[in-house]
PDB file of C-alpha atoms in Angstrom:
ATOM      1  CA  UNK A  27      -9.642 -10.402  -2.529  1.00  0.00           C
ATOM      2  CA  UNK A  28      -7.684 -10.033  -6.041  1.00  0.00           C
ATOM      3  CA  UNK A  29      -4.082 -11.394  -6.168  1.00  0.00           C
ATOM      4  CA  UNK A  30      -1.366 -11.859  -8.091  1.00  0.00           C
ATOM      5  CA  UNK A  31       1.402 -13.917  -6.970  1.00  0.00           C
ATOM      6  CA  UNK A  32       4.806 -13.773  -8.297  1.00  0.00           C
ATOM      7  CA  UNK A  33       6.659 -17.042  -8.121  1.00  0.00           C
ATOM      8  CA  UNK A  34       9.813 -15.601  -6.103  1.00  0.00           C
ATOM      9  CA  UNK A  35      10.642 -12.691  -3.741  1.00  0.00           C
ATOM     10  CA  UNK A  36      14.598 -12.776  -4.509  1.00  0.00           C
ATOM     11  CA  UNK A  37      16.443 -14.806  -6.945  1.00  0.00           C
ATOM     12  CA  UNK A  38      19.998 -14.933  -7.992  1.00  0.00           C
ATOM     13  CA  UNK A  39      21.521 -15.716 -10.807  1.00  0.00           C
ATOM     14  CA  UNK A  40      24.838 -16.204 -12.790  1.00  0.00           C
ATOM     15  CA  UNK A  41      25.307 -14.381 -16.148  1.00  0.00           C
ATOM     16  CA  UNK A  42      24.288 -16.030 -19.072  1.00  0.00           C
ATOM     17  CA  UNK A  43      21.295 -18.802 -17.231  1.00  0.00           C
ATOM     18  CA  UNK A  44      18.492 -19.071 -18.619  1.00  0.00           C
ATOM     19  CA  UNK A  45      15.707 -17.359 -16.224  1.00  0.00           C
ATOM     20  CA  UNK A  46      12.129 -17.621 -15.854  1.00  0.00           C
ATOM     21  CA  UNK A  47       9.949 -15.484 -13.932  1.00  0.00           C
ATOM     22  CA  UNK A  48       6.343 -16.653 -13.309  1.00  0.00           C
ATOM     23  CA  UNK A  49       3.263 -14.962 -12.275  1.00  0.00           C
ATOM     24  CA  UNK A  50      -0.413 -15.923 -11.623  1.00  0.00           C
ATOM     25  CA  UNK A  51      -3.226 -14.100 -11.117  1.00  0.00           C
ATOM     26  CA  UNK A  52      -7.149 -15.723  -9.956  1.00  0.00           C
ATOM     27  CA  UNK A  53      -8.838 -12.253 -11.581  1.00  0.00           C
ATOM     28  CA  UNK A  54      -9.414 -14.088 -15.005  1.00  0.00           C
ATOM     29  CA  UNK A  55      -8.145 -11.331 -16.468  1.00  0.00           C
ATOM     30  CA  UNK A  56      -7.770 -10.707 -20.028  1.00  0.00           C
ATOM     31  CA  UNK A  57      -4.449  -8.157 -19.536  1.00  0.00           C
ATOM     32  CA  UNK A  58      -0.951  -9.113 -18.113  1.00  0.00           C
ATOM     33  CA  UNK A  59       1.814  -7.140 -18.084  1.00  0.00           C
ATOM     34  CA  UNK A  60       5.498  -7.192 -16.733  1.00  0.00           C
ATOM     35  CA  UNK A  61       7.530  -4.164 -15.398  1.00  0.00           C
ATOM     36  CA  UNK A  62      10.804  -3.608 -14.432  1.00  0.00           C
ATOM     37  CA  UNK A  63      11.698  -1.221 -12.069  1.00  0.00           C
ATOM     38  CA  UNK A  64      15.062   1.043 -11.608  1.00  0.00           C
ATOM     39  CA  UNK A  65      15.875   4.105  -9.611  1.00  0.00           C
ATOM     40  CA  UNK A  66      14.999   6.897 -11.653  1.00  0.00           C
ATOM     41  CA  UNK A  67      13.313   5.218 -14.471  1.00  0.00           C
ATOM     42  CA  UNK A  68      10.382   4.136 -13.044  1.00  0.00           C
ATOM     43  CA  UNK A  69       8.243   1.031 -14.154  1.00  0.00           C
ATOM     44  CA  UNK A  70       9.289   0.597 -17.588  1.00  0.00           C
ATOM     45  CA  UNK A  71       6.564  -2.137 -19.991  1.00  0.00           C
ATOM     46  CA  UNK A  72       8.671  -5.270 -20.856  1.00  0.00           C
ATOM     47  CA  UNK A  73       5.965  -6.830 -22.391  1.00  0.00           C
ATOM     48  CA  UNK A  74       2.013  -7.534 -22.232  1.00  0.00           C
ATOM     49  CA  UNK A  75      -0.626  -9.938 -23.024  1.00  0.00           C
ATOM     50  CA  UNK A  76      -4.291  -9.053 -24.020  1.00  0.00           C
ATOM     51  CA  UNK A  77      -4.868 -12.715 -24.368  1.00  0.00           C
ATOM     52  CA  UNK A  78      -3.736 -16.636 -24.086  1.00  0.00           C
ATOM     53  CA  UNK A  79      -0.979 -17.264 -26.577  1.00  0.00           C
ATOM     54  CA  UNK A  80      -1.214 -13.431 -27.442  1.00  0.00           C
ATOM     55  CA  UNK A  81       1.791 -10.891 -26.721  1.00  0.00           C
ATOM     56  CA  UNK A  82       3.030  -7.242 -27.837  1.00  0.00           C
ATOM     57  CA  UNK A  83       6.387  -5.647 -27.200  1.00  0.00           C
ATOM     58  CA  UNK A  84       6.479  -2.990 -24.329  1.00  0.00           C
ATOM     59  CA  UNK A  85       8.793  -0.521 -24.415  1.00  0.00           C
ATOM     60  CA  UNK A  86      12.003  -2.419 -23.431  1.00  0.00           C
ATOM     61  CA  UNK A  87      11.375  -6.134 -24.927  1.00  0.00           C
ATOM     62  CA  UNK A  88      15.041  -6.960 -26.072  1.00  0.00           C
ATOM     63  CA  UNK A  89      16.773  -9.549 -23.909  1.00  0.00           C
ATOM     64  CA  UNK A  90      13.084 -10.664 -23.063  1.00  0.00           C
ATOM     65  CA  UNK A  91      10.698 -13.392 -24.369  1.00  0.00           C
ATOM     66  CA  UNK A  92       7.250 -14.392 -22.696  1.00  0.00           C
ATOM     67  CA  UNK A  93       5.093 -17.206 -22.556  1.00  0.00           C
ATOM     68  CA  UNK A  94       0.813 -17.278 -21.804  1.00  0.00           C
ATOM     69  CA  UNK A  95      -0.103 -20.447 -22.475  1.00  0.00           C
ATOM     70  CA  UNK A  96      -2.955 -20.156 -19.921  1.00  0.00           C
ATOM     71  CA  UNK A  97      -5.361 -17.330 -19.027  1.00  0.00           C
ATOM     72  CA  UNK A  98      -4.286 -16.928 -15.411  1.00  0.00           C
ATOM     73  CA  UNK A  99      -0.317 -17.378 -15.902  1.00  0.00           C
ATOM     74  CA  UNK A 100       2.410 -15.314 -17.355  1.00  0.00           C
ATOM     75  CA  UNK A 101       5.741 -15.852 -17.494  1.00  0.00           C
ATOM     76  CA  UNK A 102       9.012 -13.642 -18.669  1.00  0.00           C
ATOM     77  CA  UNK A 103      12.466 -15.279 -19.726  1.00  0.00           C
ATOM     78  CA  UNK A 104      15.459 -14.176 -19.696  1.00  0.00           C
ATOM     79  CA  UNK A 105      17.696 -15.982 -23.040  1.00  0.00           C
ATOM     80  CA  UNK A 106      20.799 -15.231 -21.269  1.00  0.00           C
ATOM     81  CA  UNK A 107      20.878 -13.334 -18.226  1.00  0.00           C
ATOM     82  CA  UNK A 108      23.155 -10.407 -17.810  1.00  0.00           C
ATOM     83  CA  UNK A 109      24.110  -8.136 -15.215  1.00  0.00           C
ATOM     84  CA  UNK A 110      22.225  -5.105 -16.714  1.00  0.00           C
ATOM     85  CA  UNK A 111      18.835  -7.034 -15.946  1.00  0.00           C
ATOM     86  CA  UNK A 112      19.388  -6.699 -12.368  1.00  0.00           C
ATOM     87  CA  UNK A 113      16.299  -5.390 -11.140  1.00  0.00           C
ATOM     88  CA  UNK A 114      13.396  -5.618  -9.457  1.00  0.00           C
ATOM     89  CA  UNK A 115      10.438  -6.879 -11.830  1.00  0.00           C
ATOM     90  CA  UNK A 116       6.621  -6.463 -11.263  1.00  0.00           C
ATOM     91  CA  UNK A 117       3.652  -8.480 -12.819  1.00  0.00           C
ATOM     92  CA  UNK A 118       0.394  -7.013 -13.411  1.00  0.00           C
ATOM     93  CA  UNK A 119      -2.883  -7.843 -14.367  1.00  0.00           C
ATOM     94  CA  UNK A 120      -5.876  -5.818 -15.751  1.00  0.00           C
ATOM     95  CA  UNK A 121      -9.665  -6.749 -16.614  1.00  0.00           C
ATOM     96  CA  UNK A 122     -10.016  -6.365 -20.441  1.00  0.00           C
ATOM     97  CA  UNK A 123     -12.917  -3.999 -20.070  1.00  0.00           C
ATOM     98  CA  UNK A 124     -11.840  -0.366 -19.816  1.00  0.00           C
ATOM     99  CA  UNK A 125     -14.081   1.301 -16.716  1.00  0.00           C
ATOM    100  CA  UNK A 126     -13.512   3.402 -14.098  1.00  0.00           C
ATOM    101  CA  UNK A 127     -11.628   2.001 -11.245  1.00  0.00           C
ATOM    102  CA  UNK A 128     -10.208  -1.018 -13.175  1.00  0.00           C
ATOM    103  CA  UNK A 129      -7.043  -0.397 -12.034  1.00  0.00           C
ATOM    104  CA  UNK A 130      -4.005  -2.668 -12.912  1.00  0.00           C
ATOM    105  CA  UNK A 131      -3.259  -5.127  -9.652  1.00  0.00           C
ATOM    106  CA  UNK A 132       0.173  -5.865  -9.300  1.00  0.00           C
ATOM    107  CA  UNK A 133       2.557  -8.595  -7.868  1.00  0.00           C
ATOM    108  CA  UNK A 134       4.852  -8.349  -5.119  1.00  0.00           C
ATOM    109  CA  UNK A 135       7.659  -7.781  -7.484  1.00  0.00           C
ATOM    110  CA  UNK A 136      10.577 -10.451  -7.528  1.00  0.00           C
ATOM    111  CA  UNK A 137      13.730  -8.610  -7.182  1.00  0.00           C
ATOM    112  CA  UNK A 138      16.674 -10.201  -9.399  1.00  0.00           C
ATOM    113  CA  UNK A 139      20.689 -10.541  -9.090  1.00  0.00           C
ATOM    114  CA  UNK A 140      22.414 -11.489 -11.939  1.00  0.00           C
ATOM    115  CA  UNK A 141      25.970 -11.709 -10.927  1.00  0.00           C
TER     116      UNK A 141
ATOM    117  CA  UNK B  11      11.099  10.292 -24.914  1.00  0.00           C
ATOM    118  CA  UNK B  12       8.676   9.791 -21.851  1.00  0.00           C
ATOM    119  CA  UNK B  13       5.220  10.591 -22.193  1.00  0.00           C
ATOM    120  CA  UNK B  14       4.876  10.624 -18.540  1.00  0.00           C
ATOM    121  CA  UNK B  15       7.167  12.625 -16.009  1.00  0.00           C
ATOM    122  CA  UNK B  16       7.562  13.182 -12.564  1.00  0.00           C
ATOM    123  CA  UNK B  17      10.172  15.558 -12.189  1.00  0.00           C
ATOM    124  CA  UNK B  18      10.718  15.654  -8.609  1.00  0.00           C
ATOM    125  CA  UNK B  19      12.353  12.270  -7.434  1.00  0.00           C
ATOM    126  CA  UNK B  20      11.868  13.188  -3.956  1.00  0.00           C
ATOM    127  CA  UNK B  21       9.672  15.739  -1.291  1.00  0.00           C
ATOM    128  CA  UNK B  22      10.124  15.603   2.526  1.00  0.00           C
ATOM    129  CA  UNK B  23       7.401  17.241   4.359  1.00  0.00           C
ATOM    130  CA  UNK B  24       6.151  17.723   7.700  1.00  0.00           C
ATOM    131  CA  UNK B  25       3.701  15.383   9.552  1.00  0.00           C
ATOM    132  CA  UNK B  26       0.327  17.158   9.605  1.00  0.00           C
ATOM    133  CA  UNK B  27       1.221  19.065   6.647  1.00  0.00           C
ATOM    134  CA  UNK B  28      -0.132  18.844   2.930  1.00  0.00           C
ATOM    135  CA  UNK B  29       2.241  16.517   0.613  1.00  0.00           C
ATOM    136  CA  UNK B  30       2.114  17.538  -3.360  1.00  0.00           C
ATOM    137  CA  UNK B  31       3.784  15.186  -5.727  1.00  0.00           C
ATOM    138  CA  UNK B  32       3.098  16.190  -9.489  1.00  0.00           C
ATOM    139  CA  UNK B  33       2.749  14.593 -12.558  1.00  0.00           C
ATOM    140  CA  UNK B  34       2.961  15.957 -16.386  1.00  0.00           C
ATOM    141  CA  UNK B  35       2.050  13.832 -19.514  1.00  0.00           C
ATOM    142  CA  UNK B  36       2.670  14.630 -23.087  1.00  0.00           C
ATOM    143  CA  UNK B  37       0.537  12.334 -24.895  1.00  0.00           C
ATOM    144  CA  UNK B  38      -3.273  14.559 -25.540  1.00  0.00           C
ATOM    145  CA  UNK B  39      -4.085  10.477 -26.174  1.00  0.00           C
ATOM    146  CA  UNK B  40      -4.035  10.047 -22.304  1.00  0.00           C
ATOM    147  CA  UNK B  41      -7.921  10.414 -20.339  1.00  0.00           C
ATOM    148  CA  UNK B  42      -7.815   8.591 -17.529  1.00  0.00           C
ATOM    149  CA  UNK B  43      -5.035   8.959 -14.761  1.00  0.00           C
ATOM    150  CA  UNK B  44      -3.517   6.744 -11.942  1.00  0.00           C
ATOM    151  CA  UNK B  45      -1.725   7.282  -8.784  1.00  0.00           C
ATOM    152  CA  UNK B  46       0.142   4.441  -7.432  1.00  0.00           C
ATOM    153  CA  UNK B  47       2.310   3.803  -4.198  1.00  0.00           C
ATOM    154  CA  UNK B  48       4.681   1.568  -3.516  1.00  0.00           C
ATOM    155  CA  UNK B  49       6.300   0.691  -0.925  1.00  0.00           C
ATOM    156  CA  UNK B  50      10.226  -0.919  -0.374  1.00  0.00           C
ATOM    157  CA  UNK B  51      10.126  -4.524  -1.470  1.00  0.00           C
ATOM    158  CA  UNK B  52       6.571  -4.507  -2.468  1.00  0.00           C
ATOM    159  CA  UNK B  53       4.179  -4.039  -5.840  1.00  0.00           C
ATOM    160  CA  UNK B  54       2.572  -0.800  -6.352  1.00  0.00           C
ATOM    161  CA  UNK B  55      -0.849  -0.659  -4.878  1.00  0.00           C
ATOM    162  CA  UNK B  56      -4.009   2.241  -6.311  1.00  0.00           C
ATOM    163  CA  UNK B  57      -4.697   4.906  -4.550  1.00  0.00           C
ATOM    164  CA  UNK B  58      -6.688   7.290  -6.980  1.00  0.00           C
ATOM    165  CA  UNK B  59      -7.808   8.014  -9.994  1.00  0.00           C
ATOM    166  CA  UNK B  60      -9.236  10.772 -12.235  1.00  0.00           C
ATOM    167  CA  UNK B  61     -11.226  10.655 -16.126  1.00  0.00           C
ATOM    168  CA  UNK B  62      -9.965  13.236 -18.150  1.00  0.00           C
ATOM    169  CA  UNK B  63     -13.705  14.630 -18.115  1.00  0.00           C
ATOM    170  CA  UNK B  64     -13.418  15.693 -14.401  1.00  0.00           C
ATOM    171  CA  UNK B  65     -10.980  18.155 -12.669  1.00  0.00           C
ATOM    172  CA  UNK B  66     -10.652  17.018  -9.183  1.00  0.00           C
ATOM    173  CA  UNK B  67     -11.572  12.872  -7.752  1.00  0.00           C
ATOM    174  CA  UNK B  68     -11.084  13.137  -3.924  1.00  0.00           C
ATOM    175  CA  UNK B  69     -11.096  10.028  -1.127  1.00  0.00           C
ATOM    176  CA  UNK B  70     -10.107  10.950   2.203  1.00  0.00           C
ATOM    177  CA  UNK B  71      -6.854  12.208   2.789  1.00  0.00           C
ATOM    178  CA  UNK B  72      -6.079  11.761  -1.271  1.00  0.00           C
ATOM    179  CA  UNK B  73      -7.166  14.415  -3.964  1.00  0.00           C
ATOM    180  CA  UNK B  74      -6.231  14.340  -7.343  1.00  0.00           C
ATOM    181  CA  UNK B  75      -6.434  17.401  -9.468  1.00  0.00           C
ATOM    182  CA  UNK B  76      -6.361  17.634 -13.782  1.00  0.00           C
ATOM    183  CA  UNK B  77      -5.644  20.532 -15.464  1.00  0.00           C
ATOM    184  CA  UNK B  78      -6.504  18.714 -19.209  1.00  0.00           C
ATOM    185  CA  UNK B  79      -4.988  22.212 -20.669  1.00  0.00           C
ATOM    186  CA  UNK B  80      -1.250  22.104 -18.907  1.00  0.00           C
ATOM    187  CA  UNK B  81      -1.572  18.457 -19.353  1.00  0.00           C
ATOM    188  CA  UNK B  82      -0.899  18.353 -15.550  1.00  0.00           C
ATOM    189  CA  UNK B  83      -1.923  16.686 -12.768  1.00  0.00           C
ATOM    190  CA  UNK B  84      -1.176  16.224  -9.283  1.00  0.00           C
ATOM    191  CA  UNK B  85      -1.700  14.384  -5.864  1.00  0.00           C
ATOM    192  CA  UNK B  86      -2.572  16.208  -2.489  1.00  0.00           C
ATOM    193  CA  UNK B  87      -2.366  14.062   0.898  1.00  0.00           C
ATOM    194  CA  UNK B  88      -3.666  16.136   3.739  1.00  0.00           C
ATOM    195  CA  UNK B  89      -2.748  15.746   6.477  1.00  0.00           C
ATOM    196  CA  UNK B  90       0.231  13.906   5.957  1.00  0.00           C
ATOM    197  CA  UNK B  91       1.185  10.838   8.201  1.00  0.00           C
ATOM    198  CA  UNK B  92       4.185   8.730   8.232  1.00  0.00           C
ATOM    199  CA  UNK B  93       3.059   5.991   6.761  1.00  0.00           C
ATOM    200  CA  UNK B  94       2.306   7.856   3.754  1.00  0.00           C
ATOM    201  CA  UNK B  95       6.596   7.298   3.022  1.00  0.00           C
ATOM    202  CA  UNK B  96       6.175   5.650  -0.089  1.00  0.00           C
ATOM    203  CA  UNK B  97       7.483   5.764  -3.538  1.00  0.00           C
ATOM    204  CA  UNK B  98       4.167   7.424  -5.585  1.00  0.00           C
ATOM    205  CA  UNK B  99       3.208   6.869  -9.278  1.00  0.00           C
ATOM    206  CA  UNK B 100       1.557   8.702 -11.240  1.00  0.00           C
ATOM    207  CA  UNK B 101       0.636   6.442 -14.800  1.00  0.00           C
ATOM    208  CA  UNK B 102      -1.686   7.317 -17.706  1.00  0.00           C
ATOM    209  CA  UNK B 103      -4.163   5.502 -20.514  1.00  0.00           C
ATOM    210  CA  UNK B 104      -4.862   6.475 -23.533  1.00  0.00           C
ATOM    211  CA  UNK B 105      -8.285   6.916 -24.664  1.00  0.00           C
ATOM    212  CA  UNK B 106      -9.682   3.653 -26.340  1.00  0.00           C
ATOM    213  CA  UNK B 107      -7.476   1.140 -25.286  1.00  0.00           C
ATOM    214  CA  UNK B 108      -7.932  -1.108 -21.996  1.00  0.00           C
ATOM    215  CA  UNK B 109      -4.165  -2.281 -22.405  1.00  0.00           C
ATOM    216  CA  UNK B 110      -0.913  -1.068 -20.903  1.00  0.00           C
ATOM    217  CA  UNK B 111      -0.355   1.873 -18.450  1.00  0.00           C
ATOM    218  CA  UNK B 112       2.909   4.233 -19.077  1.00  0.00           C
ATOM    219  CA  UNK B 113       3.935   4.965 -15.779  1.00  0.00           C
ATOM    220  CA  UNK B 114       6.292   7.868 -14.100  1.00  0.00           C
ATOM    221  CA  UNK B 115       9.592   7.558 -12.643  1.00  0.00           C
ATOM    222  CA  UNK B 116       8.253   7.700  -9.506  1.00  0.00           C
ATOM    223  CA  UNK B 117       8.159  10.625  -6.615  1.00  0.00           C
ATOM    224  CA  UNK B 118       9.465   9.917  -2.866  1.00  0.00           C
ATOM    225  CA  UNK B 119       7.752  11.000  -0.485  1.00  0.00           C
ATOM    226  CA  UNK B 120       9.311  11.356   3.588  1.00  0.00           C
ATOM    227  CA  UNK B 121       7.051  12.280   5.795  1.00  0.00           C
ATOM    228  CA  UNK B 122       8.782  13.177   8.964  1.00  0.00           C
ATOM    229  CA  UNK B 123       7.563  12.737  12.230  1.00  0.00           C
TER     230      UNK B 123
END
């Protein structure tokens, strides 16, 4: 059974820590990505990973940096957290092959405070 | 801009009934097609998916139809149950690339008992 595990369900945090967010998947896939989701916006691309040590911008990087250093973990940082990156973010992971049915499998999704 | 909308944030429909949640996608890049759900507190899990070279994938109670020429597609549960209450995505790839899905802003659906 695939599985991606996100290091923590609910964390809170004070403006201007340093955050990490990890996430680890046993697929050995090539592709990890992280989401954030908000009401109304949907799951908006952070940033993504087609390989170790590799990483592109998604469509909201700023505030963001990310770190592969291994094949089966990926992690997001926040610099300096601040309030308006309260939300609830979602790891995913993807085989590198493009078929039919290889779907994205996501994470539980680790909801953050930043207060 | 976004490339991929869901313009109805939420539907409420009857238990027994069909549930259609709909999806539009600017990008003519986009062939193959995703439908997530999600529910509170949890990741998205797949449900369905279509190729851009068919009109119509069906499993069980889930159908998805493309209409490549409206750049539309859209999700039928039938019958509807309860637990289908979820938050539903509908997300998109473009052709070539085995990278990053743009996603919806996601549909609820409320499917009352």
């Amino acid at each position: 059974d695939v599985k991606v595990t996100q290091s923590s369900r609910y964390l809170v945090k004070r403006t201007g820590e340093k955050v990490f967010l990890e996430c680890v998947q046993d697929m050995d896939h090539e592709n990890m990505f992280w989401y954030r989701q908000d009401p109304g916006l949907g799951l908006r691309l952070i940033y993504f990973s087609y390989d170790v040590k590799m990483k592109e911008k998604g469509d909201i990087p700023e505030g963001y940096s990310v770190s592969r250093e291994k094949k089966e973990r990926f992690s997001l940082i926040l610099e300096s957290a601040s309030t308006n990156q309260t939300s609830m973010y979602l790891c995913a992971s993807r085989d590198r092959v493009f078929v039919v049915g290889s779907e994205a499998f996501f994470g539980q999704g680790t909801r953050l405070t930043v207060v | 801009d976004q490339q991929v909308k869901q313009n109805s944030p939420s539907l409420s429909v009857q238990e027994g009934r069909i549930s259609i949640l709909n999806c539009d996608y600017t990008n003519s890049m986009f062939d193959y097609f995703l439908w997530y759900k999600k529910y509170p507190a949890e990741g998205p899990t797949f449900l369905i998916s279509i190729s851009s070279i068919k009109d119509k994938n069906e499993d069980g109670r889930f159908t998805v139809f493309l209409n490549k020429s409206a750049k539309h597609l859209s999700l039928h549960i039938v019958p509807s149950q309860p637990g289908d209450s979820a938050v539903y995505f509908c997300a998109a790839l473009p052709r070539g690339s085995a990278r990053q899905l743009t996603f919806g802003s996601g549909t609820q659906l409320t499917v009352l008992p």
